[in-house]
mmCIF file of N, CA and C in Angstrom:
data_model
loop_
_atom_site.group_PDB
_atom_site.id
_atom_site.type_symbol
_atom_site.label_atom_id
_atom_site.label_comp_id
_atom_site.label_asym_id
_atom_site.label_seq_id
_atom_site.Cartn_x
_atom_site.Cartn_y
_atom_site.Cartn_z
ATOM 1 N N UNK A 1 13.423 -5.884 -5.326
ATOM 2 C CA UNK A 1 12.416 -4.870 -5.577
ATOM 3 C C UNK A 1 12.915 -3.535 -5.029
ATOM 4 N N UNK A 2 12.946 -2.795 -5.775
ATOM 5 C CA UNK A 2 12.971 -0.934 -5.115
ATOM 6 C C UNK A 2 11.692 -0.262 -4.443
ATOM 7 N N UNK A 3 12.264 -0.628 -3.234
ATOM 8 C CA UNK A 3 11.040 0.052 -2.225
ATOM 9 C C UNK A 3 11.210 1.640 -2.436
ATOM 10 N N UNK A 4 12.120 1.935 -3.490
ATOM 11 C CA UNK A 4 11.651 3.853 -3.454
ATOM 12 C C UNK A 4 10.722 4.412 -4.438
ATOM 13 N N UNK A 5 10.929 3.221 -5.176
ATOM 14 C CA UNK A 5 10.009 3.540 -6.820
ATOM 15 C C UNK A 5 8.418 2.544 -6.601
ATOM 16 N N UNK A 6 7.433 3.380 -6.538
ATOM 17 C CA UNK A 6 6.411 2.493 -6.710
ATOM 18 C C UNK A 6 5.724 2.770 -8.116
ATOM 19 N N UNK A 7 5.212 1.667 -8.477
ATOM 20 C CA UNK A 7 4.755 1.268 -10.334
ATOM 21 C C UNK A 7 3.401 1.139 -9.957
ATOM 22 N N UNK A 8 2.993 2.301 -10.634
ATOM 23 C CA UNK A 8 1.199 2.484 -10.712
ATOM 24 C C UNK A 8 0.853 1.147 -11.426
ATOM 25 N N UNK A 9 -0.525 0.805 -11.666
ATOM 26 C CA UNK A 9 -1.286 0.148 -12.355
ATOM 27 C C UNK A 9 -1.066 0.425 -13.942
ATOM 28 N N UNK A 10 -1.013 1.419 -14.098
ATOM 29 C CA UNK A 10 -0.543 1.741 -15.472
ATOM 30 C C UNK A 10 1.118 1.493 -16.211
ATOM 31 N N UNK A 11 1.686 1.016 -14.840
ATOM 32 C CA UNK A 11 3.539 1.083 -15.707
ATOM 33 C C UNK A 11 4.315 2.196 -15.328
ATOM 34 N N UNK A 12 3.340 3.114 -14.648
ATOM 35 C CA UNK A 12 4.393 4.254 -14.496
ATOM 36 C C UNK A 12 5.031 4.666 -13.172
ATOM 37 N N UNK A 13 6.374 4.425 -13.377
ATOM 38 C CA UNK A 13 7.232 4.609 -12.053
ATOM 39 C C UNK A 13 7.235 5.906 -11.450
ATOM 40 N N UNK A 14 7.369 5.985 -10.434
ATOM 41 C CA UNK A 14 7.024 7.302 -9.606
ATOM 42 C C UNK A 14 7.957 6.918 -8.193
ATOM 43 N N UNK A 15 8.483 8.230 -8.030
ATOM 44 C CA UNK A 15 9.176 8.212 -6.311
ATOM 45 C C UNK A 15 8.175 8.452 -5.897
ATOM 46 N N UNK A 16 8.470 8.448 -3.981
ATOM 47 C CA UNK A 16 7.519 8.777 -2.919
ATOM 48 C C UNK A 16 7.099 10.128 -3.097
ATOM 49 N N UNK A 17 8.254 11.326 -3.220
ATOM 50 C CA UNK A 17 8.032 12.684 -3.652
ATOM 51 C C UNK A 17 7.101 12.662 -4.670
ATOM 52 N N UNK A 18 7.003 12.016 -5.824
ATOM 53 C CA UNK A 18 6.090 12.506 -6.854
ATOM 54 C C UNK A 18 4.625 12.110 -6.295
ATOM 55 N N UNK A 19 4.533 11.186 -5.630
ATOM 56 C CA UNK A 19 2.795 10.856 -4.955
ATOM 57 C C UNK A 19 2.392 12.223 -4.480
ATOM 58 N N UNK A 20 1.033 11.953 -4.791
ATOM 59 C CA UNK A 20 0.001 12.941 -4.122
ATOM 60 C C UNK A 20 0.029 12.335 -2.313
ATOM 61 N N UNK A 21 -0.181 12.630 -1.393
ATOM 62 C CA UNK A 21 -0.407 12.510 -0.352
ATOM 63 C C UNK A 21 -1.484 11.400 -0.537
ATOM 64 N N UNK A 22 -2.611 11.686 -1.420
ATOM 65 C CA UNK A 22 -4.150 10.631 -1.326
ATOM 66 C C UNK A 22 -3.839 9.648 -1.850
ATOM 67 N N UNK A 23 -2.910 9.276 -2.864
ATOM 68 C CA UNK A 23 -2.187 8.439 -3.530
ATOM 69 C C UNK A 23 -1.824 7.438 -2.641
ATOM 70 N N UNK A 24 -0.752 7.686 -2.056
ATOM 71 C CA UNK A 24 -0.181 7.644 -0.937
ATOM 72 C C UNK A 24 -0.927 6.589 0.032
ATOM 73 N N UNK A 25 -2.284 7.616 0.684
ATOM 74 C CA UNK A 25 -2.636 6.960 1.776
ATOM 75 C C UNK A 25 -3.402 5.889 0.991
ATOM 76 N N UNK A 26 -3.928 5.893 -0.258
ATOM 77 C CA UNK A 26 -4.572 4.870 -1.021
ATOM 78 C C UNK A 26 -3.827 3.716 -1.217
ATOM 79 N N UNK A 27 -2.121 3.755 -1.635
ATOM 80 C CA UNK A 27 -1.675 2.256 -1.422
ATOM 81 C C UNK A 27 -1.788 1.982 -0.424
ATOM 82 N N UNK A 28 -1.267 2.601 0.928
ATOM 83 C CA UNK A 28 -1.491 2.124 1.932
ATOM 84 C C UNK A 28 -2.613 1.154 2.573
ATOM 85 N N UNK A 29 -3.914 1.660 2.401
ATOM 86 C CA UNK A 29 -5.160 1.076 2.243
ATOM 87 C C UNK A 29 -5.234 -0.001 1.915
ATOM 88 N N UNK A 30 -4.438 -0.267 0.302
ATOM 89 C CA UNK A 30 -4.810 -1.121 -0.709
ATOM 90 C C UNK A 30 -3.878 -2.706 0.193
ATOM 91 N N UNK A 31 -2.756 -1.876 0.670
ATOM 92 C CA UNK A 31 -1.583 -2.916 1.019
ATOM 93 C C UNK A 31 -2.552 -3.832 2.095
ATOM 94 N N UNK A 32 -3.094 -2.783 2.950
ATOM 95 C CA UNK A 32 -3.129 -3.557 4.262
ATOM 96 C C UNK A 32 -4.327 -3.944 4.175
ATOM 97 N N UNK A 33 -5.233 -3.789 3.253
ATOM 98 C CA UNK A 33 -6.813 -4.507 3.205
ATOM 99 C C UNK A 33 -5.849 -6.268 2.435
ATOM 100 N N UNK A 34 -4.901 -5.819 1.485
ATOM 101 C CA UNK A 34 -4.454 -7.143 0.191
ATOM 102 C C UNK A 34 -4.203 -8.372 1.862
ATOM 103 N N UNK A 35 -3.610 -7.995 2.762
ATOM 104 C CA UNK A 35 -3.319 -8.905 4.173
ATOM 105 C C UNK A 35 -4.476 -9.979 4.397
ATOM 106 N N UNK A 36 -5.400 -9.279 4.276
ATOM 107 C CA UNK A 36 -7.181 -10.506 4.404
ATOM 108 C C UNK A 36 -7.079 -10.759 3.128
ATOM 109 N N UNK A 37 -7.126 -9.902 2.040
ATOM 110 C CA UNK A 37 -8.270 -10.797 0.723
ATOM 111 C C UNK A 37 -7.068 -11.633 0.608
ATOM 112 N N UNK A 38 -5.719 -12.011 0.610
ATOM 113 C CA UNK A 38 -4.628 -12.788 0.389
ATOM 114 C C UNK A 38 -4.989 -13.962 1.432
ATOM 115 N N UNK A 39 -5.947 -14.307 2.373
ATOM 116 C CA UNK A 39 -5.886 -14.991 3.365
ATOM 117 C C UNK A 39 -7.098 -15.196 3.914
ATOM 118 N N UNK A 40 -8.561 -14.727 2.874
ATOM 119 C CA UNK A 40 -9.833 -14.891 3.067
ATOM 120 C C UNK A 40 -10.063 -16.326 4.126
ATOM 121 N N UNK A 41 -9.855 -17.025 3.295
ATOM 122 C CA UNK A 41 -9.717 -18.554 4.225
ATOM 123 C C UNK A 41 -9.865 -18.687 5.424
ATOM 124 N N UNK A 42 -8.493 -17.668 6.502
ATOM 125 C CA UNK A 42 -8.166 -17.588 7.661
ATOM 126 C C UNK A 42 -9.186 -16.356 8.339
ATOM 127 N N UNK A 43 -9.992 -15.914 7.951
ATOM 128 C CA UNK A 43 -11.227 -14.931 8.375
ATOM 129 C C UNK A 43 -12.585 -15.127 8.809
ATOM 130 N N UNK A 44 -13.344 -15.422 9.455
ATOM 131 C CA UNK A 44 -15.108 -15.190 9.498
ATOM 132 C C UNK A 44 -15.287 -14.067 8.205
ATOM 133 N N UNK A 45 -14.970 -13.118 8.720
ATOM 134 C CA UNK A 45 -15.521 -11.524 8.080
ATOM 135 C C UNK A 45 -14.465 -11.161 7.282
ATOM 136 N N UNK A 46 -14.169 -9.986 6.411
ATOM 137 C CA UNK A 46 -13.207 -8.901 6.059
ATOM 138 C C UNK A 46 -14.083 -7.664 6.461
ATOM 139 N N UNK A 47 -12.971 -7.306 6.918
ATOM 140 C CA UNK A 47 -12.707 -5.590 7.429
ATOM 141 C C UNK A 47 -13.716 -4.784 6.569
ATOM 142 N N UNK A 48 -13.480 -5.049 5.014
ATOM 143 C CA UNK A 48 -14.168 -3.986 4.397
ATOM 144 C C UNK A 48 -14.478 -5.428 2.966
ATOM 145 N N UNK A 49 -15.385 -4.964 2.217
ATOM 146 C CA UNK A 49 -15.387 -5.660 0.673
ATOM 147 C C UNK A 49 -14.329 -6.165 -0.158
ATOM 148 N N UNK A 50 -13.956 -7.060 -0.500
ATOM 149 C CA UNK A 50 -12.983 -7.595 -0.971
ATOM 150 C C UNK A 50 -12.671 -5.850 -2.579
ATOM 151 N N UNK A 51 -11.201 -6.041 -2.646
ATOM 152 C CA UNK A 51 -10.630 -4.947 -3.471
ATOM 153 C C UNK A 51 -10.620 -6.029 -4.592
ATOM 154 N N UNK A 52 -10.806 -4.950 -5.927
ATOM 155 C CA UNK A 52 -10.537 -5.524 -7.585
ATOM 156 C C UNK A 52 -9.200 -5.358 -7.222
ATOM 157 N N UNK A 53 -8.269 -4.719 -6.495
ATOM 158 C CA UNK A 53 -6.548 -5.231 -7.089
ATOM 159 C C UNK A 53 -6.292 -4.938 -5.761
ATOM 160 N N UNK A 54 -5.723 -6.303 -6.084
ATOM 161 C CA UNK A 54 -4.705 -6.347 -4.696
ATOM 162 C C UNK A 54 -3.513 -7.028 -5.254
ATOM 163 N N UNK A 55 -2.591 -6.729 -4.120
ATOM 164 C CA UNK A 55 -0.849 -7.312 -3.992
ATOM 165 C C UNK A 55 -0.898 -8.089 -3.080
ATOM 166 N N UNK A 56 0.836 -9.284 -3.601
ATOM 167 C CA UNK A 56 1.157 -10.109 -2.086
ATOM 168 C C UNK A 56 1.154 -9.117 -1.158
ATOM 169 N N UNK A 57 1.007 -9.385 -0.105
ATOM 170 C CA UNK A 57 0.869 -8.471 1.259
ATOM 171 C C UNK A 57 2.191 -8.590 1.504
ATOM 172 N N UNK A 58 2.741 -9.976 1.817
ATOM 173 C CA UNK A 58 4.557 -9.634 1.850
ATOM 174 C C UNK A 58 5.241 -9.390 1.071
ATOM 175 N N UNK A 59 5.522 -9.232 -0.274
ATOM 176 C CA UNK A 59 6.107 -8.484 -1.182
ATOM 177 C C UNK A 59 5.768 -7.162 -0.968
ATOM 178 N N UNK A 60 4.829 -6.640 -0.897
ATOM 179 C CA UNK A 60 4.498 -4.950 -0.384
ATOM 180 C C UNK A 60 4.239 -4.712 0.804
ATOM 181 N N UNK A 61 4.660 -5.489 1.538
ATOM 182 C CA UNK A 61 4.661 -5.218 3.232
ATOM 183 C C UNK A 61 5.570 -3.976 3.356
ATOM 184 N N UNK A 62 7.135 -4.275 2.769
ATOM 185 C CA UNK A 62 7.901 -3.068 2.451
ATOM 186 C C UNK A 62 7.453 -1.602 2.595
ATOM 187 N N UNK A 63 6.765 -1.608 1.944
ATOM 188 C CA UNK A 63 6.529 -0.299 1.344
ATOM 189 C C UNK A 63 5.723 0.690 2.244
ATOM 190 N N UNK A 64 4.879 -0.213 3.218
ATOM 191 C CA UNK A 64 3.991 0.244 4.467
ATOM 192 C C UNK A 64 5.016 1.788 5.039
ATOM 193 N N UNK A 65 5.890 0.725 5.816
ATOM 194 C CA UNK A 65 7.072 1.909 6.633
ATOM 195 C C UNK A 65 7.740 2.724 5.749
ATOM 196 N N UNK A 66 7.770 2.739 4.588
ATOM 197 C CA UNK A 66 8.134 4.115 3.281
ATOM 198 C C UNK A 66 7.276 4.568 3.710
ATOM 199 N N UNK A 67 5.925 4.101 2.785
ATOM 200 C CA UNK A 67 4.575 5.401 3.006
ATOM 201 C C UNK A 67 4.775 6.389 3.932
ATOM 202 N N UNK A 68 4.522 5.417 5.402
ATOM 203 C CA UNK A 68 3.994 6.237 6.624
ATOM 204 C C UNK A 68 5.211 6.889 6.530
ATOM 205 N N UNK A 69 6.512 7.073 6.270
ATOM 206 C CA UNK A 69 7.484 7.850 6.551
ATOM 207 C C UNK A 69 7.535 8.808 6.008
ATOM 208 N N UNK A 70 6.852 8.964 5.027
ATOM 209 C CA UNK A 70 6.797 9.828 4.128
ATOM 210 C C UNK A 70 5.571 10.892 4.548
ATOM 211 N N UNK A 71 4.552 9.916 4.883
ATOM 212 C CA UNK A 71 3.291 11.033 5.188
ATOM 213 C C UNK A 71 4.127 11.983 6.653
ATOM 214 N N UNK A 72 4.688 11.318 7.646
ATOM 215 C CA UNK A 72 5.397 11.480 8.433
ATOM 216 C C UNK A 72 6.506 13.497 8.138
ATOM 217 N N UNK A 73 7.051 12.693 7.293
ATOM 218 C CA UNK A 73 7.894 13.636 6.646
ATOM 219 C C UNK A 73 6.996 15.197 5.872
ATOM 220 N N UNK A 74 5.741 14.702 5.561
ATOM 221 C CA UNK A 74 5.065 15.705 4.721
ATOM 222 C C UNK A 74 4.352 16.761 5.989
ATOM 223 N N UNK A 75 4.027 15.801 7.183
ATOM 224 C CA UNK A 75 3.568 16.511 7.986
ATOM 225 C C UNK A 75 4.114 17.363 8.656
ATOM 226 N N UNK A 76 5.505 17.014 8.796
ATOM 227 C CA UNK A 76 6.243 18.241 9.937
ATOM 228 C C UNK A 76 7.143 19.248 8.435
ATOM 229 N N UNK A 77 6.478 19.239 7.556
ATOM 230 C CA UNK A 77 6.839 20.524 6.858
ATOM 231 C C UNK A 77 6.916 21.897 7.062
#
């Protein structure tokens, strides 16, 4: 998998540069909520309402330390 290219819902490939920042913090979100709904079982509660789309959490675990590196990178501009 290319952790530089992330593939919207729609098919369309995009670098980290082309994300919006909200984009951005939205996979992020999406990744680390997919960790419970992937593992409801092992929970009492979830954090927040189960998401309409989620990913393996370890197949896109990857991509966590891109993101933040990136928001990282946008901030000390």
């Amino acid at each position: 998998m290319k952790y530089s290219i992330w593939i919207t819902a729609k098919g369309e490939e995009l670098t980290m540069s082309q994300m919006t920042t909200k984009h951005i913090e939205n996979c992020i979100n999406m990744i680390e909520r997919s960790r419970f709904e992937n593992n409801r079982d092992l929970y009492e509660e979830l954090p927040e309402p189960p998401l309409k789309t989620t990913v393996d959490y370890e197949l896109y675990k990857p991509y966590l330390k891109i993101f933040k590196e990136e928001l990282t990178r946008r901030e000390n501009l």
